[in-house]
Short mmCIF file of C-alpha atoms and ligand atoms in Angstrom, two decimals:
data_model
loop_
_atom_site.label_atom_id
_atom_site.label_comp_id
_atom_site.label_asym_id
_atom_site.label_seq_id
_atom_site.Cartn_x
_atom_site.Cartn_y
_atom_site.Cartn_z
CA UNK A 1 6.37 -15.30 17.61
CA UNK A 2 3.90 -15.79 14.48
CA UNK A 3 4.37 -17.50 11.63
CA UNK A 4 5.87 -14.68 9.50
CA UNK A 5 8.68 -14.43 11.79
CA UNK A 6 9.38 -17.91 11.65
CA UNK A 7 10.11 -17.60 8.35
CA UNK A 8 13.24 -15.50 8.69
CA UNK A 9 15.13 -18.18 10.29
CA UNK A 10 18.03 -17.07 12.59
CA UNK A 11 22.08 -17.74 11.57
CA UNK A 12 20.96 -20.20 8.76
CA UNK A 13 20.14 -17.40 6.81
CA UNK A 14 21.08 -18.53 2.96
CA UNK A 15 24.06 -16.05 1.98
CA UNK A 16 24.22 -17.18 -1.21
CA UNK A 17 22.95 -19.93 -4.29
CA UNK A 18 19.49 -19.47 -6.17
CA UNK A 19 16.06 -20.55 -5.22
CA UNK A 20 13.65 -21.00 -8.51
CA UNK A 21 10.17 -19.54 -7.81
CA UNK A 22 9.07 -20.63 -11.18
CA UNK A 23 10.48 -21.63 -14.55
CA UNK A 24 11.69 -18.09 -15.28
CA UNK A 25 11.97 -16.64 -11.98
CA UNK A 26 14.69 -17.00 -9.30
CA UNK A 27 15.89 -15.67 -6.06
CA UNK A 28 19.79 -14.92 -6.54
CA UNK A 29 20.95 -14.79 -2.52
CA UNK A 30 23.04 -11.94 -1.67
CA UNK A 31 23.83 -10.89 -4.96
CA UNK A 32 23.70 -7.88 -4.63
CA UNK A 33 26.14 -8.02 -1.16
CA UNK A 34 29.01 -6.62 -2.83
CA UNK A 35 27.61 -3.42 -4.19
CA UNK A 36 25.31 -2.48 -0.94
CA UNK A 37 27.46 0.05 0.28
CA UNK A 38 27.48 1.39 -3.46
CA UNK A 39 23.83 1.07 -3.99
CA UNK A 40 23.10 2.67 -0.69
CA UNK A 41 25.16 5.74 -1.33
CA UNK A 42 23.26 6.16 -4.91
CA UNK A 43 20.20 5.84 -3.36
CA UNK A 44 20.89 8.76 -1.18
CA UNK A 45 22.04 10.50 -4.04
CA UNK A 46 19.08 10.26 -5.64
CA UNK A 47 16.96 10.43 -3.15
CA UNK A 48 19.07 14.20 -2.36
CA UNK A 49 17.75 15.33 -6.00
CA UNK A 50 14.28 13.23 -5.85
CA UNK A 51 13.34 12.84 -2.18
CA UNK A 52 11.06 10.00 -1.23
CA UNK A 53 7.35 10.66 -1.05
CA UNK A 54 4.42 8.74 -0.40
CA UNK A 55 2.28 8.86 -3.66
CA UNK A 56 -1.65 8.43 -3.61
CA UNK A 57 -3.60 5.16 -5.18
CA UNK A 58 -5.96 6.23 -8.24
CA UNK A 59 -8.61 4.16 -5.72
CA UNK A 60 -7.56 7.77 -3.12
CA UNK A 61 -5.39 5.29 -0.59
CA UNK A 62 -1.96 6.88 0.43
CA UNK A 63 1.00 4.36 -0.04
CA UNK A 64 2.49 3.25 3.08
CA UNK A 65 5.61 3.14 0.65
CA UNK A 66 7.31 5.81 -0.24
CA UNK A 67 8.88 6.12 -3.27
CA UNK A 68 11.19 7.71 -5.63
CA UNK A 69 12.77 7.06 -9.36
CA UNK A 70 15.81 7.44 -11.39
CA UNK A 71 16.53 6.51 -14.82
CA UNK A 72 14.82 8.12 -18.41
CA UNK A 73 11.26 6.85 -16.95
CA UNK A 74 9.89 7.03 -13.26
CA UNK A 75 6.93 5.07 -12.20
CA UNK A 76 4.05 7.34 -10.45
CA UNK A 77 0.64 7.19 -9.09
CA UNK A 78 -2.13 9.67 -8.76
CA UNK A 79 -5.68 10.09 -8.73
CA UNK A 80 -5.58 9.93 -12.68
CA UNK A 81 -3.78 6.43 -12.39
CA UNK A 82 -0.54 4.78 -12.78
CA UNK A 83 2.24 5.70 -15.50
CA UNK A 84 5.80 6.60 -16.22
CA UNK A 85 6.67 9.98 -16.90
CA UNK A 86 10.29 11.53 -17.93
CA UNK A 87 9.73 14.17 -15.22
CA UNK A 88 9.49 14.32 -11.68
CA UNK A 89 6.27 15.83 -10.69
CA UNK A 90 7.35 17.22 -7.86
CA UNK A 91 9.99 19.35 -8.88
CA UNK A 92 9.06 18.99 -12.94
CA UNK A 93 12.87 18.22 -13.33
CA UNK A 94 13.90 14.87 -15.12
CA UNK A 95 14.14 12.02 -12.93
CA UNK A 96 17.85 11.98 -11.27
CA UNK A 97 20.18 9.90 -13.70
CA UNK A 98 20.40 6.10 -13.14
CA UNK A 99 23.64 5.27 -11.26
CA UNK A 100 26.11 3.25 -12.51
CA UNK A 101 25.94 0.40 -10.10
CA UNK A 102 22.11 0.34 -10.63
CA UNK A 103 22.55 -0.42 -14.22
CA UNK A 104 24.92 -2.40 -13.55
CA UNK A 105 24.07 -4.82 -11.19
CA UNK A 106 20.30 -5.30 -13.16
CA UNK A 107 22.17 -6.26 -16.07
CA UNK A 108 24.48 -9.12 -14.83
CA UNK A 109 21.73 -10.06 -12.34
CA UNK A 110 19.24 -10.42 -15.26
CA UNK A 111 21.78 -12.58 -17.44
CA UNK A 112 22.51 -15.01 -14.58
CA UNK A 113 18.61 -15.41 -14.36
CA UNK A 114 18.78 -16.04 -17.87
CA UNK A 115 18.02 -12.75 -19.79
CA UNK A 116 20.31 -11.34 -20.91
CA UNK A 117 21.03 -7.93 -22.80
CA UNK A 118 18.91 -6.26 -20.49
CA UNK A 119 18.78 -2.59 -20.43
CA UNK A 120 16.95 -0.83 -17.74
CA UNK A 121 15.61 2.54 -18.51
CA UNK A 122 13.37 2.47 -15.28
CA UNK A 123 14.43 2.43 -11.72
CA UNK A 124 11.75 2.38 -9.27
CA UNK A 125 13.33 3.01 -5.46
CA UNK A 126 10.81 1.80 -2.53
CA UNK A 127 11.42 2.81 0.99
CA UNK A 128 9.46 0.53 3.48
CA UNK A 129 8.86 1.28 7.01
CA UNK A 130 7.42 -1.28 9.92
CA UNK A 131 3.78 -1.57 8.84
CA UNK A 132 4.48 -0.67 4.95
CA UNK A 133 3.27 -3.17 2.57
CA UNK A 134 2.70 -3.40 -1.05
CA UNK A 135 -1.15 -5.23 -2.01
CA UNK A 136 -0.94 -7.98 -4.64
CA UNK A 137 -0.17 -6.32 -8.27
CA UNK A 138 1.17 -6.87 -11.54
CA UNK A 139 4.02 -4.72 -13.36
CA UNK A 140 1.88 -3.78 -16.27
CA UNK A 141 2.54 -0.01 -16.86
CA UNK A 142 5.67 -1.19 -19.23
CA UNK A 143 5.47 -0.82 -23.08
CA UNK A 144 7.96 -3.86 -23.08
CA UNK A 145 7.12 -7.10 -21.32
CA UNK A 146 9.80 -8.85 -23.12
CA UNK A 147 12.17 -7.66 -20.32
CA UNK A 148 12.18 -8.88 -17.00
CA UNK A 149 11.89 -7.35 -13.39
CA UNK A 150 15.17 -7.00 -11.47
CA UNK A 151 14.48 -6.36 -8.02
CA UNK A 152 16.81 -5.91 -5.21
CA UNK A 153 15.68 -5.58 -1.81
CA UNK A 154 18.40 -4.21 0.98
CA UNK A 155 17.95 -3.21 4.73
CA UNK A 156 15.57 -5.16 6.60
CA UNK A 157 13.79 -8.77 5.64
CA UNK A 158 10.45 -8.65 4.34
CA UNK A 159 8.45 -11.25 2.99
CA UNK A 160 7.47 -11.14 -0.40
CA UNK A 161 4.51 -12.95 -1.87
CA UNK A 162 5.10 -14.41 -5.46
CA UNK A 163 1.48 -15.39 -7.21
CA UNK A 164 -0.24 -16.90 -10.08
CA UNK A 165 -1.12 -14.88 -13.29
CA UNK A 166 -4.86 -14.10 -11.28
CA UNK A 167 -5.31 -12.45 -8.47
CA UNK A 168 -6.83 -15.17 -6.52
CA UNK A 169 -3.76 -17.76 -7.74
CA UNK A 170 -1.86 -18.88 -4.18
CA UNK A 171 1.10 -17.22 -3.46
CA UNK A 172 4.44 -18.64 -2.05
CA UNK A 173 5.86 -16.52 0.74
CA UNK A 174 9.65 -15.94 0.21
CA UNK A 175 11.41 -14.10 2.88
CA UNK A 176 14.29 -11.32 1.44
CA UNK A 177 16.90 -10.57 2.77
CA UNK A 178 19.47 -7.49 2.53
CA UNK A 179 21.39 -8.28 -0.58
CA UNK A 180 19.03 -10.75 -2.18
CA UNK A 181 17.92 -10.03 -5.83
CA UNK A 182 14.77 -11.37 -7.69
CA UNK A 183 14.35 -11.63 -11.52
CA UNK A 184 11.47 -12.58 -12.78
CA UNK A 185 10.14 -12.35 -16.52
CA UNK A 186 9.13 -14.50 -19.84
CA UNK A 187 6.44 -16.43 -18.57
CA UNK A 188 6.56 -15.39 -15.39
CA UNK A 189 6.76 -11.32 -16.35
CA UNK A 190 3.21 -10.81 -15.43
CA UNK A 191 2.96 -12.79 -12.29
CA UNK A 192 1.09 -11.32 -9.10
CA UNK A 193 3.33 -10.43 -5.97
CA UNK A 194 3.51 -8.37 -3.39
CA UNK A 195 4.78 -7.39 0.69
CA UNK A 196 3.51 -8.19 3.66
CA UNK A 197 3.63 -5.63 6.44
CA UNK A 198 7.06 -5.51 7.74
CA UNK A 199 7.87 -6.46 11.23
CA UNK A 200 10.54 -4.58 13.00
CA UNK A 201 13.66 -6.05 12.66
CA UNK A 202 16.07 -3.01 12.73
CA UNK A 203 19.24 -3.49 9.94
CA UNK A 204 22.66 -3.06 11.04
CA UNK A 205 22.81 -0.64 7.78
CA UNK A 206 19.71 1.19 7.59
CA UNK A 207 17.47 0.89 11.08
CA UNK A 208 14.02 0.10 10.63
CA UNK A 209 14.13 0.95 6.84
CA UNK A 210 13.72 -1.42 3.98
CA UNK A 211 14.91 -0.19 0.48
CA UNK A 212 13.61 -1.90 -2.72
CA UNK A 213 15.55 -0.96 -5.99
CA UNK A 214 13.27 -2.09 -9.06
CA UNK A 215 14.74 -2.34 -12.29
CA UNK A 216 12.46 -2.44 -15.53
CA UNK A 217 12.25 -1.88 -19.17
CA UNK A 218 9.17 0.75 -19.30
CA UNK A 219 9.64 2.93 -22.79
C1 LIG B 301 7.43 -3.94 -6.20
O1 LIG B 301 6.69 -4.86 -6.51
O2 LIG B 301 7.45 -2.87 -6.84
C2 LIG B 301 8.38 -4.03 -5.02
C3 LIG B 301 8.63 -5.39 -4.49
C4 LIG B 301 9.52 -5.36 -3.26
O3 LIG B 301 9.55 -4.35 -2.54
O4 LIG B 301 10.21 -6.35 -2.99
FE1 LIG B 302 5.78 -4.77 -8.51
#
């Protein structure tokens, strides 16, 4: 068993409570518990409309993620670069409409981190597989850094790295959990982070899938 595994932990698992991972960034424990049934079913509904698909890097690399949108704006990569685009350019339909619950849930998760009137007009959906990861980044394609990130990770654990405002700044490893929701902005809106491959630890719920719902301000 290596290190990464480790850090799951086994029934101790924290259900609930907050975990600061900076002074405007916070891990809100199973917050997202009581809609995951809800959330699930809109992600199939959107994925039923916009189907997952694994986009290429502008650097030529095929994501190991695949992803889809919903909401006004939907984040997309290509060989031209990154950006958020009304349309879906697969089909060259608008994105599928943000449900409810999505809006929702980003709203009264960013007030308890401490922003509130948040309003989400971006909704990046991540599907992870054993072996997907996500490199270090920054959310920068936004017009609006003033909002934070709402991100809400179901299905199975991963461990997401949280860094500095460079690249090369250590990370902390958090471990997330199905139901756990991260906010981060204000000071801490541009910070690196990323995934580490995923083991696989198959999810009562969804197998060997992890599914990250992002929530941003883009336009
Ligand atoms: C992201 O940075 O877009 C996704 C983070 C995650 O999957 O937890
Ligand atoms: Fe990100």
């Amino acid at each position: 068993m290596g290190p990464t595994l480790d850090l799951f932990g086994g029934d101790d698992t924290p259900q609930a409570g907050r975990e600061s991972l900076g002074a405007q960034s916070v891990v809100l424990r199973g917050y997202a518990l009581p809609d995951a049934a809800a959330l699930l079913a809109g992600v199939q509904i959107v994925a039923a409309q916009a189907p997952f698909r694994n986009m290429v890097t502008p650097g030529g690399y095929t994501m190991s993620v695949a992803l889809t949108n919903c909401g006004r704006l939907g984040w997309t990569t290509d060989a031209q670069g990154y950006r958020y685009n009304r349309n879906d350019p697969l089909s060259g339909l608008p994105w599928p409409d943000m449900p409810a619950v999505f809006d929702d849930l980003a709203r009264r998760g960013a007030a308890e981190a401490g922003f509130p009137g948040f309003a989400p007009d971006a909704c990046l959906v991540n599907r992870y597989e054993p072996g997907s990861r996500l490199s270090l980044h920054q959310d920068k394609d936004e017009r609006d850094y003033g909002s934070p990130i709402v991100s809400v990770s179901l299905g199975m654990p991963a461990v997401f790295l949280f860094g500095g405002h460079e690249r090369a700044d250590k990370t902390q490893r958090v471990p997330l959990f199905h139901g756990d929701v991260v906010v981060w902005g204000g000071v801490d809106r541009l910070r690196f982070h990323g995934v580490l491959p995923l083991k696989d630890r198959p999810h009562p719920l969804l197998g060997s899938r992890r599914i990250n719902i992002t929530l941003r301000r883009a336009g």
